[in-house]
Amino acid sequence: MRILIVALFALIQTTLWSQNSGITGKVVDAKTGEDIIGAVVTVQGTTSGGVSDVFGEFKIGSLSAGTYTIECKMTSYQTKAINGVVVKDNQFTTVSIALDEEAFEGQTIEIVDFVKTNTETAVLIEMKEAKSVVSGMSNAQIAKSQDRNASEVARRIPGVTIVDNRFVMVRGLSERYNAVLLNGTLAPSLESDAKSFSFDVIPSQAIDRFLIYKSPAPDLPGEFAGGAIQVYTRNYPDARMTLDVSIGTGYRNGTTGKDFKTSVNSGTDWLGYDDGSRALPDDFPTNVREVQDANELQRLGKSLPNTWQYNEDKAPLDTRVSTLIGNRWKNGNLIVGNYTGINYSQTYTRYISERNDYNVYDEITQSSDTVFAYNDEMNQKNNNVGLMHNWGMRYKDHSIEWNNFMNQNGQQSNTYREGKAFEEGNFRKEYSFRYTQRLIFATQLTGTHPVLGNKGKLNWTLGYSTTRKQDPDWRRIRYTKPLDGSDDQYHAYVPFSAQPFFLGRLFMNLKEEVRTYAGNYEHKLFKTDQKKDQDRFATIKVGTYFENKDRVFSSRNIGYAPASIFQFDYSLDTLGLGDILNENNINTTNGFRIDEDTRGADTYHSSSNLWANYAMVVIPFKAFTFSGGIRFERYNQRLNSADITGVPLQANLDSTFALPSANISYQFTEKTLIRAAYGKTVNKPEFREMAPFSFYDFENNFIVSGNPNVQFCTVKNADLRLEHYPNPKELLSFGVFYKEFKSPIEQYFVPGVGSGGTRSFSPGNALSALSYGIEIDLRKSLADITSIPVLNKIALVANASLIKSDIKLSPEGLETGLNPNRTMVGQSPYIVNAGVYYENDSLGLQISALYNIIGPRVVIVGIPDVPEVYEMPRSLVDVAITKNFKNGFGVRFGVQDIFNQYNTFLQDANADGKLSRSSDQILQQYRKGSYYTLSLIYKFKKN
C-alpha cells in the first residue's frame, strides 16, 4: 500500500508542471450578437476541442506553441473555420467567432435532442433559474470525488450534515424535517424507528443530479422545514453507447487483516438477504404462551437452532464492483435512451467503542458516580446489491420516462461487550448477534406534453415503491459475576419468564408500500417583456398530488426460562455460548424452555392518505421575478395496535393545512441576483412515533416508545440570499434564514422506567422553537486568476453555515425537570465543507481533497439533573486521485478519513457551558479507521 502511494504521488509530481497553452473565446450570432450555447469548437489536426457554455464562452487548453486552424460548428448555423490562430508558450489566445445562420429555402428545421442536466454548468443554471432557494451537486462534480453513495454526496452541499452515515440533515435540523423525492415522487422510509430515508442505498454512479430546495414553493411537498431533497437518476446517455465499469478493493485500518467475528451465515448473505436459515420454522405457533403441552414446548425449543457461538477469521479486503451501460437511439424526431446499472459491494468494519454512563454530578466532589463502563467490540459485515433500469423516450417536445431502482442490503452486526456495571455491582459480558436486511424498490412512469400550441405544458407521474426491513433471529445473552470477587465465574442471566434482552431472540418485520399519482399543468398567460430577444411570459401552474401509504410492522420476543424453577440445574448458567442452549439443555425438567413476551403493542398496522392541490403564478418583469401561490394539503393517518395488555388501540390524525409561499428575485446584472422567500410548511408524526411499541436499543441502553397523542408541527420559513455567477461553473452566494416552529416534535424523557442506566424516551410536542443562521457558498476556478500551469487547473469549493436554535418545552416537559435552555436535537451550530479539485484533461489526471466538520450537536436529550449528550466535532479529510489513459482505462486511489479522529459523545457534567474532552464526561468514543480504496476503471463511449 505504501509503495502504491509513493508511486502515485511520483506520477503527480512529474505531470503537474506540464506546460499549459491554449485558445479561449466566445461564440455569438453574427446577426443578433446573442451568445450561442453548445457550439462545438475543434482544433484541426488535433483531438482538442471545446463546447460553448451558457455565456457562449469556450476554452481549449494543453496546446503546444504553434499556429492552428480552428473550426466551429452549430446546428442551424454555417460552419466557420478560422486560420492562423497563433498560440504561444504559457499563454491563451483569445478568438471571437460570429456564426451566420444556415440558409434554408422553404424548409422548417426542427431540432430534436435532450438537454444535459448532469453537468456542473447545468446544475448551476438550474439553481440560478430556480424560483426558490436551492443548492445542488451534479454528476460531473460527484465523479471527481470518491463518494460512493448519495449520503456521502449530500455532505458536500451547503448546510448539510450526515447522521449514522445514511440520514441527511439540512441546516442542522433533524432528518425528520426533510422531504425526500426520488425522480419526483416521495421516497419511502427504510427505517422502523425513524422518519427518514436511508441515502446510503443510492449509489453515486446512478445520480444525475442532487438538489436540495431550502425554501417552500407551492409545487414542492409541504412537509419539510430543512429541505425538500430531489434525487434524479440518470436516463439519457450523451452518446449512442456508453459503458462505465469499476472494479475496486478497500483496506480499512484496524479491520482488514485483523481478527473478525461472524455469527451464523446463510447461503445468500453475499447477496444482501437471508435465505430463510434465520427464520422461525414454518410450523411455529403464533404465540408460544398459547402452547400448554410441555413436550410440545420442548419440541419447539429444539427446533430453534443453536446459533449462539461465533466464528473468527481474518477480515479480507473489501470488494466493490459497478457497471453502468447506456444506450441511445435516434430516428428522425424520435430519441430513445436507456441506462442500466448494477453495483455490488462487500465490506467489513471492526472497531472498539468505549461506552460509559454517569449519575448526577456531585458539586462537592466535582465528579459523578459511574453507572457502567463498557468496551464494545463491533464487527459489521455489509453486502449490498443495487440495480437501476431507466428508459426515456422523446418525440419532438413529448417525453415519457420510466425509472426503476432497487437496492438490497444485508448487514451482519455482532457486538461483544465487556466491562463493569457499577450500579448493579457486577462485571458484565454481553453478546448481540444481529442480521438486518433492507430492500427498497421504486418505479415511476412520467410524461411531459406540450398542449394548446405550446402555450401549455402538461406532466404526470404514476409511482409505486415498497420497502422491506427484517431482523430475523436477533440473539442476545448476558453474563455477569460480582464485582466484590465473591464468585469468580460468569453466570448467564436467566429470567423466570421471557425477557429477550437478557436471554432470547427477537424477530422484527416491516413492510411498507407507497402509491403516488400526480399531475401538473403550466400555461403561458401573457407576455411581460423581452430579454435577449427571448419573449418572457407570466405563467400559471396548477397541480394535484395523491399519496397512499400502508405499513405493517410486527415484532416477536422469544426468550428462555427455566423449565422448572424447582428442578432447574443452575450450573447450566456457567456454560459458554456454544453449549448453554444446546439441544440437550432444552427439556421439560432441569433445563430451559422457550417462552414468549410478545404483546399487542408489538404489532401495528398503519396507513395514511395525502391529498395536495396547489396553484401558483410566475411573473417575470424587467429585473424582477415573482413566484408564489398556495398549497392545500390534507393528511389522514390511521394506526391500529394494542396496549401491553392487549386492549385494542387506535390513533388517528386528520387535518387540512393551507400553505402559502412567495419567492421574489431581483437580477442586478446577468450574473448577479438577490432572492427573498417566505413560506409555511408542516411536519407530521411518523407511524412509529404514534405506535405504542417499545424497543430496547441494545447499543445505547435505551427504551424507545411511541406516543399515540403526538400532534402535527407547523413551520414558518424565511430566506434571503444574494447569488453571483461569474461564469457557468462558478458561484458565490450569501444567505440568511429564519424558521419558527409551533409544536415541534422532540424526544422526551419518560421518568420511572428502566434501571441500571437504562432510560426511556418517547416523542412529544414542545411548545415552540426557533432556528436561524447564515450560509455561504463558493465555487471558484483559478484559471482566470493565474497563468501558472499547475494553479490554473485548480477549482475551489467551500461552504459554511452558522446556525442558532432555541427550543421552548411544554409544561409537561418542564414538570419532569428537563433542561429548558437547549438547542433542538441534532442542530449543529456550524457546518463547514471545503474542497480543492485539480483537473488536467490532457493528462487524464484528477485530484481532489475534501474537508468536512460540524459543530457539537445534541444527540440525546437530557433527563432531570443529567445534561444532554453532544456529538463533538471531528475533522474529516478525504483525498482521491484518478488517472485516465487514452485507451479508456483508468485507475483511482483514495483515502477517506485520513486523520481518523475519534467520534466522541460528551456531557457537560460540570455545567460550565463548555464542552471539553479533558474535563467533561465521555459517554462514548470510537474510531473506525482510515479507509484506503483502489479501483480499476474502464470507460467506453461510441458517438
CSV table of N, CA and C in Angstrom, one decimal, residues 321-449:
chain,number,residue,atom,x,y,z
A,321,VAL,N,-17.8,-3.6,-7.0
A,321,VAL,CA,-17.9,-3.8,-8.5
A,321,VAL,C,-19.1,-3.0,-8.9
A,322,SER,N,-19.0,-2.2,-10.0
A,322,SER,CA,-20.1,-1.5,-10.6
A,322,SER,C,-20.0,-1.4,-12.1
A,323,THR,N,-21.2,-1.5,-12.7
A,323,THR,CA,-21.3,-1.4,-14.2
A,323,THR,C,-22.4,-0.5,-14.5
A,324,LEU,N,-22.2,0.4,-15.5
A,324,LEU,CA,-23.3,1.2,-15.9
A,324,LEU,C,-23.3,1.3,-17.5
A,325,ILE,N,-24.3,0.8,-18.1
A,325,ILE,CA,-24.4,0.7,-19.5
A,325,ILE,C,-25.5,1.7,-20.0
A,326,GLY,N,-25.2,2.5,-21.0
A,326,GLY,CA,-26.1,3.5,-21.6
A,326,GLY,C,-26.2,3.3,-23.0
A,327,ASN,N,-27.5,3.4,-23.5
A,327,ASN,CA,-27.7,3.3,-25.0
A,327,ASN,C,-28.7,4.4,-25.4
A,328,ARG,N,-28.4,4.9,-26.6
A,328,ARG,CA,-29.3,5.9,-27.1
A,328,ARG,C,-29.5,5.7,-28.6
A,329,TRP,N,-30.8,5.8,-29.0
A,329,TRP,CA,-31.2,5.6,-30.4
A,329,TRP,C,-31.9,6.8,-30.9
A,330,LYS,N,-31.7,7.2,-32.1
A,330,LYS,CA,-32.3,8.3,-32.7
A,330,LYS,C,-32.8,8.0,-34.1
A,331,ASN,N,-34.0,8.3,-34.4
A,331,ASN,CA,-34.6,8.1,-35.7
A,331,ASN,C,-35.5,9.2,-36.0
A,332,GLY,N,-35.0,10.2,-36.8
A,332,GLY,CA,-35.8,11.4,-37.1
A,332,GLY,C,-36.1,12.2,-35.8
A,333,ASN,N,-37.4,12.4,-35.5
A,333,ASN,CA,-37.7,13.2,-34.3
A,333,ASN,C,-37.8,12.3,-33.0
A,334,LEU,N,-37.5,11.1,-33.2
A,334,LEU,CA,-37.7,10.2,-32.0
A,334,LEU,C,-36.3,9.9,-31.4
A,335,ILE,N,-36.2,10.1,-30.1
A,335,ILE,CA,-35.0,9.7,-29.3
A,335,ILE,C,-35.4,8.8,-28.2
A,336,VAL,N,-34.6,7.7,-28.1
A,336,VAL,CA,-34.9,6.7,-27.0
A,336,VAL,C,-33.6,6.5,-26.3
A,337,GLY,N,-33.6,6.6,-25.0
A,337,GLY,CA,-32.4,6.4,-24.2
A,337,GLY,C,-32.6,5.4,-23.1
A,338,ASN,N,-31.6,4.7,-22.6
A,338,ASN,CA,-31.7,3.7,-21.6
A,338,ASN,C,-30.4,3.7,-20.8
A,339,TYR,N,-30.5,3.6,-19.5
A,339,TYR,CA,-29.4,3.4,-18.6
A,339,TYR,C,-29.7,2.1,-17.7
A,340,THR,N,-28.7,1.2,-17.7
A,340,THR,CA,-28.9,0.1,-16.8
A,340,THR,C,-27.6,0.0,-15.9
A,341,GLY,N,-27.8,0.0,-14.6
A,341,GLY,CA,-26.6,0.0,-13.7
A,341,GLY,C,-26.8,-1.2,-12.7
A,342,ILE,N,-25.6,-1.8,-12.4
A,342,ILE,CA,-25.6,-2.8,-11.4
A,342,ILE,C,-24.3,-2.5,-10.5
A,343,ASN,N,-24.5,-2.5,-9.2
A,343,ASN,CA,-23.4,-2.3,-8.3
A,343,ASN,C,-23.5,-3.3,-7.2
A,344,TYR,N,-22.3,-3.8,-6.8
A,344,TYR,CA,-22.2,-4.8,-5.7
A,344,TYR,C,-21.0,-4.4,-4.8
A,345,SER,N,-21.2,-4.6,-3.5
A,345,SER,CA,-20.1,-4.4,-2.6
A,345,SER,C,-20.2,-5.3,-1.4
A,346,GLN,N,-19.1,-5.7,-0.9
A,346,GLN,CA,-19.0,-6.5,0.4
A,346,GLN,C,-17.9,-5.8,1.2
A,347,THR,N,-18.3,-5.3,2.4
A,347,THR,CA,-17.3,-4.5,3.2
A,347,THR,C,-17.3,-5.0,4.6
A,348,TYR,N,-16.2,-4.7,5.3
A,348,TYR,CA,-16.1,-5.1,6.7
A,348,TYR,C,-15.6,-3.9,7.5
A,349,THR,N,-16.2,-3.8,8.8
A,349,THR,CA,-15.7,-2.8,9.7
A,349,THR,C,-15.6,-3.4,11.1
A,350,ARG,N,-14.5,-3.2,11.7
A,350,ARG,CA,-14.3,-3.7,13.1
A,350,ARG,C,-13.7,-2.5,13.9
A,351,TYR,N,-14.3,-2.2,15.1
A,351,TYR,CA,-13.7,-1.2,15.9
A,351,TYR,C,-14.2,-1.4,17.3
A,352,ILE,N,-13.5,-0.7,18.3
A,352,ILE,CA,-13.8,-0.8,19.7
A,352,ILE,C,-14.6,0.5,20.1
A,353,SER,N,-15.7,0.4,20.7
A,353,SER,CA,-16.5,1.6,21.1
A,353,SER,C,-16.5,1.6,22.7
A,354,GLU,N,-16.0,2.7,23.2
A,354,GLU,CA,-16.0,2.8,24.7
A,354,GLU,C,-17.3,3.5,25.1
A,355,ARG,N,-18.0,2.9,26.0
A,355,ARG,CA,-19.3,3.4,26.4
A,355,ARG,C,-19.4,3.5,27.9
A,356,ASN,N,-19.9,4.7,28.4
A,356,ASN,CA,-20.0,4.9,29.8
A,356,ASN,C,-21.3,5.6,30.1
A,357,ASP,N,-21.7,5.6,31.3
A,357,ASP,CA,-22.8,6.3,31.8
A,357,ASP,C,-22.6,6.8,33.2
A,358,TYR,N,-23.2,7.9,33.6
A,358,TYR,CA,-23.0,8.5,34.9
A,358,TYR,C,-24.2,9.0,35.6
A,359,ASN,N,-24.2,9.0,36.9
A,359,ASN,CA,-25.3,9.6,37.7
A,359,ASN,C,-25.1,11.1,37.8
A,360,VAL,N,-25.9,11.7,38.7
A,360,VAL,CA,-26.0,13.1,38.9
A,360,VAL,C,-24.6,13.6,39.3
A,361,TYR,N,-24.2,14.7,38.7
A,361,TYR,CA,-22.9,15.3,39.1
A,361,TYR,C,-22.9,15.9,40.5
A,362,ASP,N,-21.8,15.5,41.3
A,362,ASP,CA,-21.7,16.0,42.7
A,362,ASP,C,-20.8,17.2,42.7
A,363,GLU,N,-21.4,18.3,43.1
A,363,GLU,CA,-20.7,19.6,43.1
A,363,GLU,C,-19.6,19.6,44.2
A,364,ILE,N,-19.8,18.8,45.2
A,364,ILE,CA,-18.8,18.8,46.3
A,364,ILE,C,-17.5,18.0,45.8
A,365,THR,N,-17.7,16.8,45.3
A,365,THR,CA,-16.6,16.0,44.9
A,365,THR,C,-16.1,16.4,43.5
A,366,GLN,N,-16.9,17.2,42.8
A,366,GLN,CA,-16.6,17.6,41.4
A,366,GLN,C,-16.5,16.4,40.5
A,367,SER,N,-17.4,15.4,40.7
A,367,SER,CA,-17.4,14.2,39.9
A,367,SER,C,-18.8,13.5,39.9
A,368,SER,N,-18.9,12.6,39.1
A,368,SER,CA,-20.2,11.8,39.0
A,368,SER,C,-19.9,10.3,39.3
A,369,ASP,N,-20.8,9.6,40.0
A,369,ASP,CA,-20.7,8.2,40.1
A,369,ASP,C,-20.9,7.6,38.7
A,370,THR,N,-20.1,6.6,38.4
A,370,THR,CA,-20.2,5.9,37.1
A,370,THR,C,-21.3,4.8,37.2
A,371,VAL,N,-22.2,4.8,36.3
A,371,VAL,CA,-23.2,3.7,36.3
A,371,VAL,C,-22.7,2.5,35.7
A,372,PHE,N,-22.0,2.6,34.5
A,372,PHE,CA,-21.3,1.5,33.9
A,372,PHE,C,-20.2,2.0,33.0
A,373,ALA,N,-19.3,1.1,32.7
A,373,ALA,CA,-18.1,1.4,31.8
A,373,ALA,C,-17.9,0.1,31.0
A,374,TYR,N,-18.2,0.2,29.7
A,374,TYR,CA,-18.1,-0.9,28.8
A,374,TYR,C,-17.1,-0.7,27.7
A,375,ASN,N,-16.6,-1.7,27.1
A,375,ASN,CA,-15.9,-1.7,25.8
A,375,ASN,C,-16.7,-2.6,24.9
A,376,ASP,N,-17.2,-2.1,23.8
A,376,ASP,CA,-17.9,-2.9,22.8
A,376,ASP,C,-17.0,-3.2,21.6
A,377,GLU,N,-16.9,-4.4,21.3
A,377,GLU,CA,-16.2,-4.8,20.1
A,377,GLU,C,-17.2,-5.0,19.0
A,378,MET,N,-17.2,-4.1,18.0
A,378,MET,CA,-18.2,-4.1,16.9
A,378,MET,C,-17.6,-4.7,15.7
A,379,ASN,N,-18.4,-5.7,15.2
A,379,ASN,CA,-18.0,-6.4,13.9
A,379,ASN,C,-19.2,-6.3,13.0
A,380,GLN,N,-19.0,-5.6,11.9
A,380,GLN,CA,-20.0,-5.3,10.9
A,380,GLN,C,-19.6,-5.8,9.5
A,381,LYS,N,-20.4,-6.6,8.9
A,381,LYS,CA,-20.2,-7.0,7.6
A,381,LYS,C,-21.4,-6.6,6.7
A,382,ASN,N,-21.1,-5.9,5.6
A,382,ASN,CA,-22.2,-5.4,4.8
A,382,ASN,C,-22.1,-6.0,3.4
A,383,ASN,N,-23.3,-6.4,2.9
A,383,ASN,CA,-23.4,-6.8,1.5
A,383,ASN,C,-24.5,-6.0,0.8
A,384,ASN,N,-24.2,-5.4,-0.3
A,384,ASN,CA,-25.1,-4.5,-1.0
A,384,ASN,C,-25.2,-4.8,-2.4
A,385,VAL,N,-26.4,-4.9,-2.9
A,385,VAL,CA,-26.7,-5.1,-4.4
A,385,VAL,C,-27.6,-4.0,-4.8
A,386,GLY,N,-27.3,-3.3,-5.8
A,386,GLY,CA,-28.1,-2.3,-6.4
A,386,GLY,C,-28.4,-2.4,-7.9
A,387,LEU,N,-29.6,-2.1,-8.3
A,387,LEU,CA,-29.9,-2.2,-9.7
A,387,LEU,C,-30.7,-0.9,-10.1
A,388,MET,N,-30.4,-0.4,-11.3
A,388,MET,CA,-31.1,0.7,-11.9
A,388,MET,C,-31.4,0.4,-13.3
A,389,HIS,N,-32.6,0.6,-13.7
A,389,HIS,CA,-33.0,0.4,-15.1
A,389,HIS,C,-34.0,1.5,-15.5
A,390,ASN,N,-33.5,2.4,-16.3
A,390,ASN,CA,-34.2,3.6,-16.7
A,390,ASN,C,-34.4,3.7,-18.2
A,391,TRP,N,-35.6,4.2,-18.6
A,391,TRP,CA,-35.8,4.4,-20.0
A,391,TRP,C,-36.4,5.8,-20.2
A,392,GLY,N,-36.0,6.4,-21.3
A,392,GLY,CA,-36.6,7.7,-21.7
A,392,GLY,C,-36.9,7.7,-23.2
A,393,MET,N,-38.0,8.3,-23.5
A,393,MET,CA,-38.4,8.4,-24.9
A,393,MET,C,-38.9,9.8,-25.2
A,394,ARG,N,-38.3,10.4,-26.2
A,394,ARG,CA,-38.7,11.8,-26.6
A,394,ARG,C,-39.1,11.9,-28.0
A,395,TYR,N,-40.3,12.4,-28.3
A,395,TYR,CA,-40.7,12.6,-29.7
A,395,TYR,C,-41.1,14.1,-29.8
A,396,LYS,N,-40.3,14.8,-30.6
A,396,LYS,CA,-40.5,16.3,-30.6
A,396,LYS,C,-40.4,16.8,-29.2
A,397,ASP,N,-41.5,17.5,-28.7
A,397,ASP,CA,-41.4,18.0,-27.4
A,397,ASP,C,-42.2,17.1,-26.4
A,398,HIS,N,-42.6,15.9,-26.8
A,398,HIS,CA,-43.2,15.0,-25.9
A,398,HIS,C,-42.2,14.0,-25.4
A,399,SER,N,-42.3,13.7,-24.1
A,399,SER,CA,-41.4,12.8,-23.5
A,399,SER,C,-42.1,11.9,-22.5
A,400,ILE,N,-41.6,10.7,-22.4
A,400,ILE,CA,-42.1,9.7,-21.4
A,400,ILE,C,-40.9,9.0,-20.8
A,401,GLU,N,-40.8,8.9,-19.5
A,401,GLU,CA,-39.7,8.3,-18.8
A,401,GLU,C,-40.2,7.2,-17.9
A,402,TRP,N,-39.5,6.1,-17.8
A,402,TRP,CA,-39.8,5.0,-16.9
A,402,TRP,C,-38.5,4.7,-16.1
A,403,ASN,N,-38.6,5.0,-14.8
A,403,ASN,CA,-37.4,4.9,-13.9
A,403,ASN,C,-37.6,3.8,-12.9
A,404,ASN,N,-36.6,2.9,-12.8
A,404,ASN,CA,-36.7,1.8,-11.8
A,404,ASN,C,-35.5,1.7,-11.0
A,405,PHE,N,-35.6,1.5,-9.7
A,405,PHE,CA,-34.5,1.5,-8.8
A,405,PHE,C,-34.8,0.4,-7.7
A,406,MET,N,-33.7,-0.4,-7.5
A,406,MET,CA,-33.8,-1.4,-6.4
A,406,MET,C,-32.5,-1.5,-5.7
A,407,ASN,N,-32.6,-1.7,-4.4
A,407,ASN,CA,-31.4,-1.9,-3.6
A,407,ASN,C,-31.7,-2.9,-2.5
A,408,GLN,N,-30.8,-3.9,-2.4
A,408,GLN,CA,-30.9,-4.9,-1.3
A,408,GLN,C,-29.6,-4.9,-0.5
A,409,ASN,N,-29.8,-4.7,0.8
A,409,ASN,CA,-28.7,-4.6,1.7
A,409,ASN,C,-28.9,-5.5,2.9
A,410,GLY,N,-27.8,-6.2,3.2
A,410,GLY,CA,-27.8,-7.1,4.4
A,410,GLY,C,-26.6,-6.7,5.3
A,411,GLN,N,-26.8,-6.5,6.6
A,411,GLN,CA,-25.8,-6.2,7.5
A,411,GLN,C,-25.8,-7.2,8.6
A,412,GLN,N,-24.6,-7.9,8.8
A,412,GLN,CA,-24.4,-8.7,10.0
A,412,GLN,C,-23.6,-7.9,11.0
A,413,SER,N,-24.2,-7.6,12.2
A,413,SER,CA,-23.6,-6.8,13.2
A,413,SER,C,-23.6,-7.5,14.5
A,414,ASN,N,-22.4,-7.9,14.9
A,414,ASN,CA,-22.2,-8.7,16.1
A,414,ASN,C,-21.4,-7.8,17.1
A,415,THR,N,-21.9,-7.7,18.3
A,415,THR,CA,-21.3,-6.9,19.3
A,415,THR,C,-20.9,-7.8,20.5
A,416,TYR,N,-19.7,-7.5,21.0
A,416,TYR,CA,-19.2,-8.3,22.1
A,416,TYR,C,-18.8,-7.2,23.2
A,417,ARG,N,-19.6,-7.2,24.2
A,417,ARG,CA,-19.5,-6.2,25.3
A,417,ARG,C,-18.8,-6.8,26.5
A,418,GLU,N,-17.9,-6.0,27.1
A,418,GLU,CA,-17.3,-6.4,28.3
A,418,GLU,C,-17.0,-5.2,29.2
A,419,GLY,N,-17.2,-5.3,30.5
A,419,GLY,CA,-17.0,-4.1,31.3
A,419,GLY,C,-17.6,-4.3,32.7
A,420,LYS,N,-17.8,-3.1,33.3
A,420,LYS,CA,-18.3,-3.2,34.7
A,420,LYS,C,-19.6,-2.4,34.8
A,421,ALA,N,-20.6,-3.0,35.4
A,421,ALA,CA,-21.9,-2.3,35.7
A,421,ALA,C,-21.9,-2.0,37.2
A,422,PHE,N,-21.4,-0.8,37.5
A,422,PHE,CA,-21.1,-0.4,38.9
A,422,PHE,C,-22.4,-0.3,39.7
A,423,GLU,N,-23.5,0.2,39.1
A,423,GLU,CA,-24.7,0.4,39.8
A,423,GLU,C,-25.3,-0.9,40.2
A,424,GLU,N,-25.1,-2.0,39.4
A,424,GLU,CA,-25.6,-3.3,39.7
A,424,GLU,C,-24.6,-4.2,40.4
A,425,GLY,N,-23.4,-3.7,40.5
A,425,GLY,CA,-22.4,-4.4,41.3
A,425,GLY,C,-21.8,-5.7,40.6
A,426,ASN,N,-21.6,-5.6,39.3
A,426,ASN,CA,-21.1,-6.8,38.6
A,426,ASN,C,-20.2,-6.5,37.4
A,427,PHE,N,-19.4,-7.5,37.1
A,427,PHE,CA,-18.7,-7.5,35.8
A,427,PHE,C,-19.7,-8.0,34.8
A,428,ARG,N,-19.6,-7.6,33.6
A,428,ARG,CA,-20.6,-7.9,32.6
A,428,ARG,C,-19.9,-8.3,31.3
A,429,LYS,N,-20.5,-9.4,30.7
A,429,LYS,CA,-20.2,-9.7,29.3
A,429,LYS,C,-21.6,-9.9,28.6
A,430,GLU,N,-21.7,-9.2,27.5
A,430,GLU,CA,-23.0,-9.3,26.8
A,430,GLU,C,-22.7,-9.5,25.3
A,431,TYR,N,-23.5,-10.3,24.6
A,431,TYR,CA,-23.3,-10.6,23.2
A,431,TYR,C,-24.6,-10.3,22.5
A,432,SER,N,-24.4,-9.7,21.3
A,432,SER,CA,-25.6,-9.4,20.5
A,432,SER,C,-25.2,-9.9,19.1
A,433,PHE,N,-26.1,-10.8,18.5
A,433,PHE,CA,-25.9,-11.3,17.1
A,433,PHE,C,-27.1,-10.8,16.3
A,434,ARG,N,-26.8,-9.9,15.4
A,434,ARG,CA,-27.9,-9.3,14.7
A,434,ARG,C,-27.7,-9.3,13.2
A,435,TYR,N,-28.7,-9.6,12.4
A,435,TYR,CA,-28.7,-9.5,11.0
A,435,TYR,C,-29.9,-8.7,10.5
A,436,THR,N,-29.6,-7.7,9.8
A,436,THR,CA,-30.7,-6.8,9.3
A,436,THR,C,-30.6,-6.8,7.7
A,437,GLN,N,-31.8,-7.0,7.1
A,437,GLN,CA,-31.8,-6.9,5.7
A,437,GLN,C,-32.9,-5.9,5.3
A,438,ARG,N,-32.5,-5.1,4.3
A,438,ARG,CA,-33.3,-4.0,3.9
A,438,ARG,C,-33.5,-4.0,2.3
A,439,LEU,N,-34.7,-3.9,1.9
A,439,LEU,CA,-35.0,-3.8,0.4
A,439,LEU,C,-35.8,-2.6,0.1
A,440,ILE,N,-35.4,-1.9,-0.9
A,440,ILE,CA,-36.2,-0.8,-1.5
A,440,ILE,C,-36.4,-1.0,-3.0
A,441,PHE,N,-37.6,-0.8,-3.4
A,441,PHE,CA,-37.9,-0.9,-4.9
A,441,PHE,C,-38.8,0.3,-5.2
A,442,ALA,N,-38.4,1.1,-6.2
A,442,ALA,CA,-39.2,2.2,-6.6
A,442,ALA,C,-39.3,2.3,-8.1
A,443,THR,N,-40.5,2.5,-8.6
A,443,THR,CA,-40.7,2.6,-10.1
A,443,THR,C,-41.6,3.8,-10.3
A,444,GLN,N,-41.3,4.6,-11.3
A,444,GLN,CA,-42.1,5.8,-11.7
A,444,GLN,C,-42.2,5.9,-13.2
A,445,LEU,N,-43.4,6.2,-13.6
A,445,LEU,CA,-43.7,6.4,-15.0
A,445,LEU,C,-44.1,7.9,-15.2
A,446,THR,N,-43.4,8.7,-15.9
A,446,THR,CA,-43.7,10.1,-16.0
A,446,THR,C,-43.8,10.5,-17.5
A,447,GLY,N,-44.6,11.6,-17.7
A,447,GLY,CA,-44.8,12.1,-19.1
A,447,GLY,C,-44.9,13.6,-19.1
A,448,THR,N,-44.3,14.2,-20.2
A,448,THR,CA,-44.4,15.6,-20.3
A,448,THR,C,-44.9,15.9,-21.8
A,449,HIS,N,-45.9,16.8,-21.9
A,449,HIS,CA,-46.5,17.0,-23.2
A,449,HIS,C,-46.9,18.5,-23.4
